[in-house]
Tab-separated table of C-alpha atoms in Angstrom:
chain	number	residue	atom	x	y	z
A	1	MET	CA	-50.453	-97.991	66.926
A	2	ALA	CA	-52.614	-99.723	69.523
A	3	ASP	CA	-51.734	-97.005	72.052
A	4	LEU	CA	-52.925	-94.315	69.633
A	5	THR	CA	-56.120	-96.251	68.978
A	6	ALA	CA	-56.792	-96.607	72.706
A	7	ALA	CA	-56.178	-92.881	73.190
A	8	LEU	CA	-58.683	-92.078	70.439
A	9	ALA	CA	-61.215	-94.406	72.031
A	10	ARG	CA	-60.695	-92.722	75.415
A	11	ARG	CA	-61.171	-89.286	73.875
A	12	PHE	CA	-64.676	-90.057	72.673
A	13	ALA	CA	-65.607	-91.920	75.843
A	14	GLU	CA	-64.572	-88.808	77.774
A	15	LYS	CA	-66.574	-86.577	75.410
A	16	LEU	CA	-69.711	-88.505	76.343
A	17	ALA	CA	-69.082	-87.741	80.009
A	18	ALA	CA	-68.349	-84.081	79.253
A	19	ALA	CA	-71.696	-83.869	77.442
A	20	GLY	CA	-73.502	-85.311	80.469
A	21	LEU	CA	-74.585	-88.393	78.530
A	22	THR	CA	-72.634	-90.824	80.718
A	23	ASP	CA	-71.062	-90.615	84.141
A	24	PRO	CA	-67.278	-90.028	84.157
A	25	GLY	CA	-65.414	-93.239	83.421
A	26	ALA	CA	-68.569	-95.180	82.562
A	27	ALA	CA	-68.351	-95.420	78.764
A	28	VAL	CA	-66.063	-97.903	77.076
A	29	ALA	CA	-65.007	-98.036	73.436
A	30	ALA	CA	-63.458	-100.921	71.535
A	31	CYS	CA	-61.508	-99.802	68.465
A	32	LEU	CA	-59.735	-101.937	65.893
A	33	ASP	CA	-56.479	-100.996	64.196
A	34	ASP	CA	-53.587	-103.441	64.001
A	35	ARG	CA	-55.251	-105.033	67.022
A	36	LEU	CA	-58.276	-104.390	69.210
A	37	ALA	CA	-57.833	-101.686	71.849
A	38	PHE	CA	-60.183	-100.650	74.652
A	39	SER	CA	-60.573	-97.204	76.173
A	40	ARG	CA	-60.516	-98.808	79.630
A	41	PRO	CA	-60.855	-102.253	81.217
A	42	SER	CA	-64.466	-103.423	81.247
A	43	PRO	CA	-66.465	-106.526	82.136
A	44	HIS	CA	-68.113	-106.095	78.724
A	45	GLU	CA	-64.909	-106.531	76.691
A	46	GLU	CA	-65.990	-109.915	75.343
A	47	LEU	CA	-69.301	-108.482	74.130
A	48	LEU	CA	-67.629	-105.498	72.472
A	49	ALA	CA	-64.892	-107.580	70.865
A	50	GLY	CA	-67.478	-109.989	69.531
A	51	LEU	CA	-69.481	-107.136	68.027
A	52	VAL	CA	-66.454	-105.589	66.320
A	53	ASP	CA	-65.721	-108.965	64.767
A	54	ARG	CA	-69.307	-109.904	63.908
A	55	LEU	CA	-70.239	-106.510	62.429
A	56	GLY	CA	-66.915	-105.955	60.666
A	57	VAL	CA	-66.633	-102.386	61.988
A	58	GLY	CA	-63.806	-100.271	63.326
A	59	CYS	CA	-65.392	-99.323	66.631
A	60	VAL	CA	-68.155	-100.266	69.051
A	61	LEU	CA	-69.066	-97.913	71.876
A	62	LEU	CA	-70.937	-98.852	75.044
A	63	ALA	CA	-72.413	-95.888	76.907
A	64	PRO	CA	-74.242	-96.540	80.189
A	65	PRO	CA	-76.463	-93.439	80.257
A	66	ALA	CA	-76.236	-90.875	83.021
A	67	GLN	CA	-79.381	-89.551	84.639
A	68	PRO	CA	-81.976	-88.593	83.558
A	69	HIS	CA	-81.256	-90.586	80.388
A	70	ARG	CA	-80.910	-93.860	82.301
A	71	THR	CA	-84.374	-93.575	83.832
A	72	ILE	CA	-85.837	-92.517	80.491
A	73	LEU	CA	-84.296	-95.259	78.365
A	74	GLU	CA	-84.924	-98.007	80.913
A	75	PHE	CA	-88.589	-97.023	81.060
A	76	LEU	CA	-88.987	-96.765	77.290
A	77	ALA	CA	-87.162	-100.044	76.705
A	78	GLY	CA	-89.399	-101.841	79.183
A	79	ARG	CA	-92.557	-100.394	77.692
A	80	GLU	CA	-91.794	-100.433	73.966
A	81	ALA	CA	-89.559	-103.445	73.297
A	82	PRO	CA	-88.587	-104.711	70.783
A	83	ALA	CA	-88.006	-101.139	69.565
A	84	ILE	CA	-88.390	-97.569	70.805
A	85	ARG	CA	-90.030	-95.429	68.122
A	86	PRO	CA	-89.383	-91.703	68.595
A	87	ARG	CA	-91.211	-89.068	66.541
A	88	ASP	CA	-88.583	-86.335	66.335
A	89	CYS	CA	-87.442	-85.411	62.841
A	90	GLU	CA	-83.832	-86.549	63.220
A	91	THR	CA	-84.803	-90.060	64.301
A	92	ARG	CA	-87.477	-90.361	61.615
A	93	THR	CA	-84.911	-89.387	58.990
A	94	PHE	CA	-81.762	-91.193	60.084
A	95	PHE	CA	-82.621	-93.987	62.546
A	96	HIS	CA	-86.328	-94.880	62.215
A	97	ASP	CA	-86.309	-96.675	65.563
A	98	ILE	CA	-84.038	-97.726	68.422
A	99	PRO	CA	-83.905	-101.524	68.826
A	100	VAL	CA	-84.117	-102.912	72.349
A	101	ILE	CA	-81.684	-105.817	72.722
A	102	ALA	CA	-83.376	-108.725	74.468
A	103	GLU	CA	-80.282	-110.269	76.085
A	104	PRO	CA	-76.612	-109.348	76.616
A	105	THR	CA	-75.176	-111.682	73.990
A	106	VAL	CA	-73.116	-111.007	70.893
A	107	GLU	CA	-75.779	-112.692	68.776
A	108	ALA	CA	-78.665	-110.569	70.064
A	109	ALA	CA	-76.716	-107.310	69.981
A	110	ALA	CA	-75.315	-107.995	66.510
A	111	ALA	CA	-78.794	-108.725	65.184
A	112	ALA	CA	-79.973	-105.307	66.381
A	113	LEU	CA	-76.874	-103.408	65.270
A	114	SER	CA	-76.828	-105.037	61.851
A	115	ARG	CA	-79.955	-103.053	60.957
A	116	ARG	CA	-79.459	-99.877	63.000
A	117	LYS	CA	-76.505	-97.687	63.996
A	118	GLY	CA	-77.428	-97.844	67.663
A	119	ALA	CA	-79.501	-99.893	70.091
A	120	TYR	CA	-80.305	-100.073	73.798
A	121	LEU	CA	-79.377	-102.978	76.054
A	122	PRO	CA	-81.495	-102.711	79.236
A	123	GLY	CA	-79.485	-102.600	82.426
A	124	VAL	CA	-76.282	-101.996	80.471
A	125	GLY	CA	-76.480	-99.023	78.127
A	126	ILE	CA	-76.493	-97.665	74.592
A	127	LEU	CA	-74.515	-99.670	72.050
A	128	ALA	CA	-73.377	-97.961	68.860
A	129	HIS	CA	-70.911	-98.762	66.118
A	130	GLY	CA	-68.747	-96.781	63.750
A	131	ALA	CA	-67.535	-98.248	60.495
A	132	LEU	CA	-64.273	-96.330	60.640
A	133	SER	CA	-63.976	-94.339	63.857
A	134	PRO	CA	-65.436	-93.815	67.342
A	135	GLU	CA	-66.721	-90.414	66.226
A	136	GLN	CA	-69.500	-92.101	64.238
A	137	ALA	CA	-70.516	-94.113	67.293
A	138	PHE	CA	-70.383	-90.973	69.451
A	139	VAL	CA	-72.864	-89.257	67.122
A	140	THR	CA	-75.224	-92.224	67.384
A	141	VAL	CA	-75.075	-92.336	71.188
A	142	SER	CA	-75.898	-88.623	71.301
A	143	SER	CA	-78.798	-89.178	68.895
A	144	VAL	CA	-80.256	-92.053	70.915
A	145	ALA	CA	-80.103	-90.053	74.152
A	146	PHE	CA	-81.704	-87.001	72.516
A	147	ALA	CA	-84.454	-89.026	70.831
A	148	GLY	CA	-85.287	-90.888	74.026
A	149	PHE	CA	-85.479	-87.669	76.047
A	150	VAL	CA	-87.787	-85.955	73.558
A	151	LYS	CA	-90.053	-88.982	73.193
A	152	PHE	CA	-90.332	-89.605	76.934
A	153	PHE	CA	-91.394	-86.063	77.805
A	154	ALA	CA	-93.544	-85.528	74.696
A	155	ASP	CA	-95.410	-88.790	75.249
A	156	PHE	CA	-95.934	-87.986	78.924
A	157	LEU	CA	-97.586	-84.683	78.071
A	158	ALA	CA	-99.863	-86.387	75.540
A	159	ALA	CA	-100.726	-89.156	78.007
A	160	SER	CA	-101.426	-86.616	80.736
A	161	ARG	CA	-103.880	-84.788	78.500
A	162	ALA	CA	-105.538	-88.091	77.609
A	163	GLY	CA	-105.691	-89.183	81.246
A	164	THR	CA	-103.699	-92.352	80.559
A	165	VAL	CA	-100.606	-91.829	82.733
A	166	ASP	CA	-100.182	-94.941	84.878
A	167	ALA	CA	-98.245	-95.291	88.129
A	168	ALA	CA	-95.075	-96.566	86.458
A	169	TYR	CA	-94.960	-93.678	83.998
A	170	GLY	CA	-95.667	-91.197	86.769
A	171	ALA	CA	-92.849	-92.582	88.901
A	172	ALA	CA	-90.394	-92.563	85.991
A	173	PHE	CA	-91.403	-89.005	85.102
A	174	ALA	CA	-90.867	-87.811	88.669
A	175	ALA	CA	-87.451	-89.491	88.790
A	176	ALA	CA	-86.420	-87.981	85.452
A	177	CYS	CA	-87.526	-84.504	86.538
A	178	ARG	CA	-85.454	-84.734	89.706
A	179	ASN	CA	-82.382	-85.260	87.546
A	180	LEU	CA	-82.979	-82.574	84.930
A	181	PRO	CA	-80.104	-80.134	84.518
A	182	PRO	CA	-81.085	-76.548	85.367
A	183	PRO	CA	-82.344	-74.364	82.523
A	184	PRO	CA	-79.855	-71.937	80.980
A	185	THR	CA	-80.139	-68.589	82.727
A	186	VAL	CA	-76.960	-66.611	82.080
A	187	VAL	CA	-75.961	-65.992	78.471
A	188	PRO	CA	-72.225	-65.332	78.150
A	189	HIS	CA	-70.945	-62.210	76.437
A	190	LEU	CA	-69.855	-62.949	72.893
A	191	ALA	CA	-67.689	-61.040	70.446
A	192	ARG	CA	-69.411	-57.943	69.088
A	193	GLY	CA	-69.884	-57.426	65.368
A	194	PRO	CA	-70.066	-56.571	62.611
A	195	PHE	CA	-67.024	-58.649	61.718
A	196	THR	CA	-64.956	-57.283	58.874
A	197	ASP	CA	-62.313	-59.958	58.358
A	198	ARG	CA	-62.424	-63.715	58.100
A	199	ASP	CA	-60.215	-64.576	61.062
A	200	THR	CA	-62.280	-62.486	63.480
A	201	MET	CA	-65.498	-63.894	62.042
A	202	LEU	CA	-64.347	-67.514	62.313
A	203	ALA	CA	-63.166	-66.956	65.888
A	204	ALA	CA	-66.573	-65.487	66.771
A	205	MET	CA	-68.325	-68.485	65.223
A	206	ALA	CA	-66.171	-70.897	67.226
A	207	GLN	CA	-66.897	-68.943	70.416
A	208	ALA	CA	-70.650	-68.974	69.777
A	209	GLY	CA	-70.614	-72.683	68.958
A	210	ARG	CA	-68.846	-73.524	72.226
A	211	ALA	CA	-71.267	-71.382	74.221
A	212	THR	CA	-74.275	-73.053	72.600
A	213	VAL	CA	-73.015	-76.493	73.623
A	214	GLU	CA	-72.008	-75.373	77.128
A	215	LEU	CA	-75.498	-73.963	77.722
A	216	GLY	CA	-77.019	-77.329	76.803
A	217	LEU	CA	-78.832	-75.886	73.792
A	218	VAL	CA	-77.399	-78.481	71.434
A	219	ASP	CA	-75.377	-81.670	71.651
A	220	SER	CA	-72.006	-80.895	70.111
A	221	VAL	CA	-72.489	-82.979	66.965
A	222	PHE	CA	-75.851	-81.424	66.110
A	223	GLY	CA	-76.766	-77.931	65.028
A	224	ASN	CA	-74.922	-75.528	62.773
A	225	ILE	CA	-73.861	-71.910	62.519
A	226	SER	CA	-73.185	-69.395	59.757
A	227	TYR	CA	-72.209	-65.781	59.106
A	228	ASN	CA	-72.580	-63.752	55.928
A	229	LEU	CA	-69.449	-61.686	55.270
A	230	ASP	CA	-69.728	-59.642	52.089
A	231	GLY	CA	-71.622	-62.295	50.158
A	232	VAL	CA	-69.539	-65.226	51.386
A	233	LEU	CA	-71.313	-67.493	53.840
A	234	ALA	CA	-69.055	-69.020	56.471
A	235	ILE	CA	-70.843	-72.157	57.673
A	236	SER	CA	-70.008	-75.159	59.815
A	237	GLN	CA	-69.267	-78.348	57.929
A	238	THR	CA	-71.592	-81.317	57.947
A	239	GLY	CA	-71.001	-83.353	61.094
A	240	ALA	CA	-68.849	-80.636	62.683
A	241	ALA	CA	-68.907	-80.412	66.477
A	242	LEU	CA	-70.103	-76.955	67.481
A	243	ASP	CA	-67.716	-76.938	70.429
A	244	ASP	CA	-64.746	-77.726	68.184
A	245	LEU	CA	-65.241	-75.627	65.052
A	246	PRO	CA	-61.734	-74.403	64.156
A	247	GLY	CA	-60.825	-76.086	60.873
A	248	ALA	CA	-64.400	-77.299	60.364
A	249	MET	CA	-65.996	-74.296	58.649
A	250	ASP	CA	-66.466	-73.684	54.929
A	251	LEU	CA	-66.520	-70.386	53.044
A	252	VAL	CA	-69.291	-70.575	50.453
A	253	PRO	CA	-69.887	-67.731	47.949
A	254	LEU	CA	-73.604	-67.002	47.863
A	255	ASP	CA	-73.487	-66.278	44.133
A	256	GLY	CA	-72.890	-69.963	43.402
A	257	SER	CA	-69.461	-69.323	41.901
A	258	SER	CA	-67.758	-72.098	43.876
A	259	CYS	CA	-68.335	-75.711	44.889
A	260	ALA	CA	-66.923	-75.002	48.358
A	261	GLY	CA	-70.272	-75.976	49.867
A	262	LEU	CA	-69.834	-79.675	49.108
A	263	THR	CA	-68.668	-80.355	52.671
A	264	ALA	CA	-70.867	-77.721	54.310
A	265	SER	CA	-73.792	-78.424	56.614
A	266	SER	CA	-76.691	-80.263	55.024
A	267	GLU	CA	-78.754	-77.186	55.892
A	268	LEU	CA	-76.635	-74.881	53.713
A	269	ALA	CA	-79.595	-74.038	51.469
A	270	ALA	CA	-81.688	-72.938	54.447
A	271	HIS	CA	-78.850	-70.796	55.803
A	272	ALA	CA	-78.341	-69.210	52.389
A	273	ALA	CA	-82.042	-68.370	52.141
A	274	LEU	CA	-81.988	-66.751	55.578
A	275	ALA	CA	-78.781	-64.862	54.789
A	276	ALA	CA	-80.563	-63.266	51.828
A	277	LEU	CA	-83.606	-62.350	53.904
A	278	ASP	CA	-83.143	-58.914	55.440
A	279	GLY	CA	-79.497	-58.092	55.998
A	280	ARG	CA	-79.030	-59.994	59.255
A	281	GLN	CA	-75.671	-61.731	59.141
A	282	ALA	CA	-75.565	-64.281	61.980
A	283	ILE	CA	-77.533	-67.548	62.027
A	284	LEU	CA	-77.481	-70.131	64.822
A	285	HIS	CA	-79.228	-73.497	64.804
A	286	GLY	CA	-79.574	-75.638	67.919
A	287	HIS	CA	-81.621	-78.588	69.128
A	288	PRO	CA	-82.840	-77.465	72.562
A	289	ARG	CA	-84.875	-80.322	73.957
A	290	PHE	CA	-87.983	-78.643	75.343
A	291	ALA	CA	-88.394	-76.450	72.272
A	292	VAL	CA	-88.447	-79.625	70.176
A	293	ILE	CA	-90.877	-81.266	72.610
A	294	MET	CA	-93.288	-78.337	72.560
A	295	SER	CA	-93.088	-78.098	68.777
A	296	MET	CA	-94.562	-81.610	68.671
A	297	ASP	CA	-97.332	-80.809	71.148
A	298	CYS	CA	-100.660	-80.658	69.337
A	299	GLU	CA	-104.009	-81.400	70.942
A	300	ASP	CA	-105.442	-82.357	67.543
A	301	LEU	CA	-102.696	-84.850	66.724
A	302	ALA	CA	-104.742	-87.988	67.401
A	303	THR	CA	-107.399	-87.050	64.845
A	304	CYS	CA	-105.253	-85.179	62.325
A	305	PRO	CA	-105.103	-86.899	58.913
A	306	ARG	CA	-101.554	-85.562	58.474
A	307	ARG	CA	-100.254	-86.752	61.838
A	308	GLU	CA	-97.577	-88.969	60.276
A	309	ARG	CA	-96.300	-86.051	58.194
A	310	CYS	CA	-97.011	-83.078	60.413
A	311	HIS	CA	-93.294	-82.405	60.891
A	312	VAL	CA	-93.012	-81.601	57.184
A	313	ASP	CA	-96.577	-80.822	56.107
A	314	CYS	CA	-98.619	-79.202	58.882
A	315	ALA	CA	-101.366	-76.932	57.563
A	316	ARG	CA	-101.970	-75.113	60.862
A	317	GLU	CA	-100.361	-71.863	61.959
A	318	ARG	CA	-98.757	-72.758	65.283
A	319	TYR	CA	-96.756	-70.924	67.942
A	320	ALA	CA	-94.943	-71.589	71.192
A	321	GLY	CA	-95.699	-68.308	72.892
A	322	ALA	CA	-94.662	-65.699	70.333
A	323	THR	CA	-92.282	-68.040	68.489
A	324	PRO	CA	-93.662	-69.561	65.286
A	325	ILE	CA	-93.502	-73.319	64.749
A	326	VAL	CA	-93.054	-74.309	61.116
A	327	PRO	CA	-92.865	-77.669	59.362
A	328	GLY	CA	-90.105	-78.472	56.926
A	329	GLU	CA	-87.427	-80.905	55.886
A	330	VAL	CA	-83.759	-80.587	55.050
A	331	GLY	CA	-83.164	-79.716	51.412
A	332	CYS	CA	-84.767	-77.684	48.650
A	333	GLY	CA	-87.887	-79.762	47.995
A	334	PRO	CA	-91.382	-78.276	48.077
A	335	ARG	CA	-91.535	-78.699	51.871
A	336	GLY	CA	-87.898	-77.809	52.453
A	337	LEU	CA	-86.788	-75.473	55.238
A	338	VAL	CA	-85.538	-73.177	52.510
A	339	HIS	CA	-89.215	-72.400	51.818
A	340	THR	CA	-90.892	-72.694	55.218
A	341	MET	CA	-88.517	-70.755	57.472
A	342	PRO	CA	-87.833	-67.431	55.709
A	343	PRO	CA	-91.435	-66.136	55.767
A	344	ALA	CA	-91.750	-66.922	59.474
A	345	LEU	CA	-88.487	-65.167	60.340
A	346	ALA	CA	-89.227	-62.169	58.106
A	347	ALA	CA	-92.673	-61.479	59.607
A	348	ASP	CA	-93.336	-58.645	62.059
A	349	GLY	CA	-90.281	-56.746	60.924
A	350	GLY	CA	-87.938	-59.671	61.515
A	351	ARG	CA	-88.462	-62.265	64.220
A	352	SER	CA	-85.487	-63.433	66.264
A	353	GLY	CA	-86.198	-67.144	65.992
A	354	VAL	CA	-88.350	-69.965	64.683
A	355	ILE	CA	-88.913	-73.547	65.844
A	356	VAL	CA	-88.896	-76.255	63.186
A	357	CYS	CA	-91.374	-78.954	64.205
A	358	GLY	CA	-89.659	-81.959	65.749
A	359	HIS	CA	-86.269	-80.660	64.680
A	360	GLY	CA	-84.805	-77.624	66.415
A	361	VAL	CA	-84.551	-73.841	66.569
A	362	PHE	CA	-83.049	-71.313	64.152
A	363	THR	CA	-82.229	-67.833	65.438
A	364	MET	CA	-80.715	-64.767	63.794
A	365	GLY	CA	-78.641	-61.794	64.897
A	366	ALA	CA	-78.027	-58.526	63.088
A	367	HIS	CA	-74.233	-58.449	63.066
A	368	ASP	CA	-73.030	-60.984	65.649
A	369	PHE	CA	-74.140	-64.035	67.613
A	370	GLY	CA	-75.027	-62.360	70.904
A	371	ASP	CA	-78.687	-61.790	70.086
A	372	ALA	CA	-78.981	-65.133	68.278
A	373	LEU	CA	-77.688	-67.032	71.316
A	374	ALA	CA	-79.871	-65.016	73.693
A	375	ALA	CA	-82.923	-65.794	71.546
A	376	LEU	CA	-82.081	-69.500	71.447
A	377	CYS	CA	-81.742	-69.524	75.230
A	378	ALA	CA	-84.981	-67.574	75.734
A	379	ILE	CA	-86.979	-69.853	73.431
A	380	GLU	CA	-85.790	-72.984	75.237
A	381	THR	CA	-86.392	-71.490	78.691
A	382	SER	CA	-89.883	-70.391	77.666
A	383	CYS	CA	-90.738	-73.786	76.164
A	384	ARG	CA	-89.505	-75.569	79.271
A	385	ALA	CA	-91.740	-73.402	81.457
A	386	ARG	CA	-94.674	-73.881	79.073
A	387	TYR	CA	-94.217	-77.649	79.216
A	388	PHE	CA	-94.595	-77.869	82.981
A	389	ALA	CA	-97.358	-75.259	82.979
A	390	ALA	CA	-99.287	-77.428	80.508
A	391	LEU	CA	-99.078	-80.244	83.058
A	392	GLY	CA	-100.294	-77.961	85.821
A	393	ILE	CA	-96.991	-78.366	87.650
A	394	PRO	CA	-95.731	-75.069	89.122
A	395	THR	CA	-92.196	-76.420	89.546
A	396	GLU	CA	-90.186	-79.067	87.736
A	397	THR	CA	-90.352	-81.560	90.611
A	398	PRO	CA	-93.800	-83.193	90.563
């Protein structure tokens, strides 16, 4: 049993490297079954074992971040300790803040992880725990890296406009930019629709999900995808990895005749509203980083009375280029995405995509995912260029 547990731990440590969040072989997971097993030997085994015992969890994952995340998190930890406070929607909703652990002891790390799912230990890496499996810790590590990236670049743009960038921030920004992955430029060819049977449709969804992750437009555990086939919405399940969708998609009748949606994405209601919009069948939702960053860029933010709720209740009509930016929250409440997105996507004869403030991008395709993926890629590429243009930097290396 311990061998199986160690293999499972290694799988998720390797997934972090495949996602570019750690260097190959850097992450280490400690998982408890009949006994404690490690994904690899590590000088931090005593710390991890102590945390598994102290927290009473099934897994603790240590992920030394790869660049540019290492530069970003080290800078933020040094500047914002005892906690990094991102403003993106996901962190506001699920994590609130990212504790900075003051010293590499079981006591200090356990104190931070007893109140949050993940924390950052300067000079060491991201620590995250899963009550039952390493998958939960993997999701948290991905979330911490994403939140740190968005905060670092969004705050730098705001500080640049305010004239408050100091030498340390400038140096960290330059180092992070040197390590940015290239923007997506080539969109792969995807299966052509319309799809007329479930197997072909599900295969096309799995293909599009993998491509979205491979292009860096979403971390695998975020985002979702759906397709409307004759009034039945095929949609990724909540927590499903977009690069591993087979067996993780639900078929939900749009007439409400089934409870099949109980395990579907938390954004099922928004997908259903879009599916009923104008006959377009394919919906893709990703979290491309610069689109999220630019959605949070507002020159009036400092004086806006709604600045703490602008991600769900912004009164301004905003755009990133030609792409609308809308507020909204998950669910069917008065400010839910189910209400804020459809009008924006229906306008002008049917827009290809919309950015949800601080959250991510939703795109649509008529009968397959080719146009939806191309739109997602184009929106992120445009927002990335707009970000550096706003700084007056003609290239990405300041």
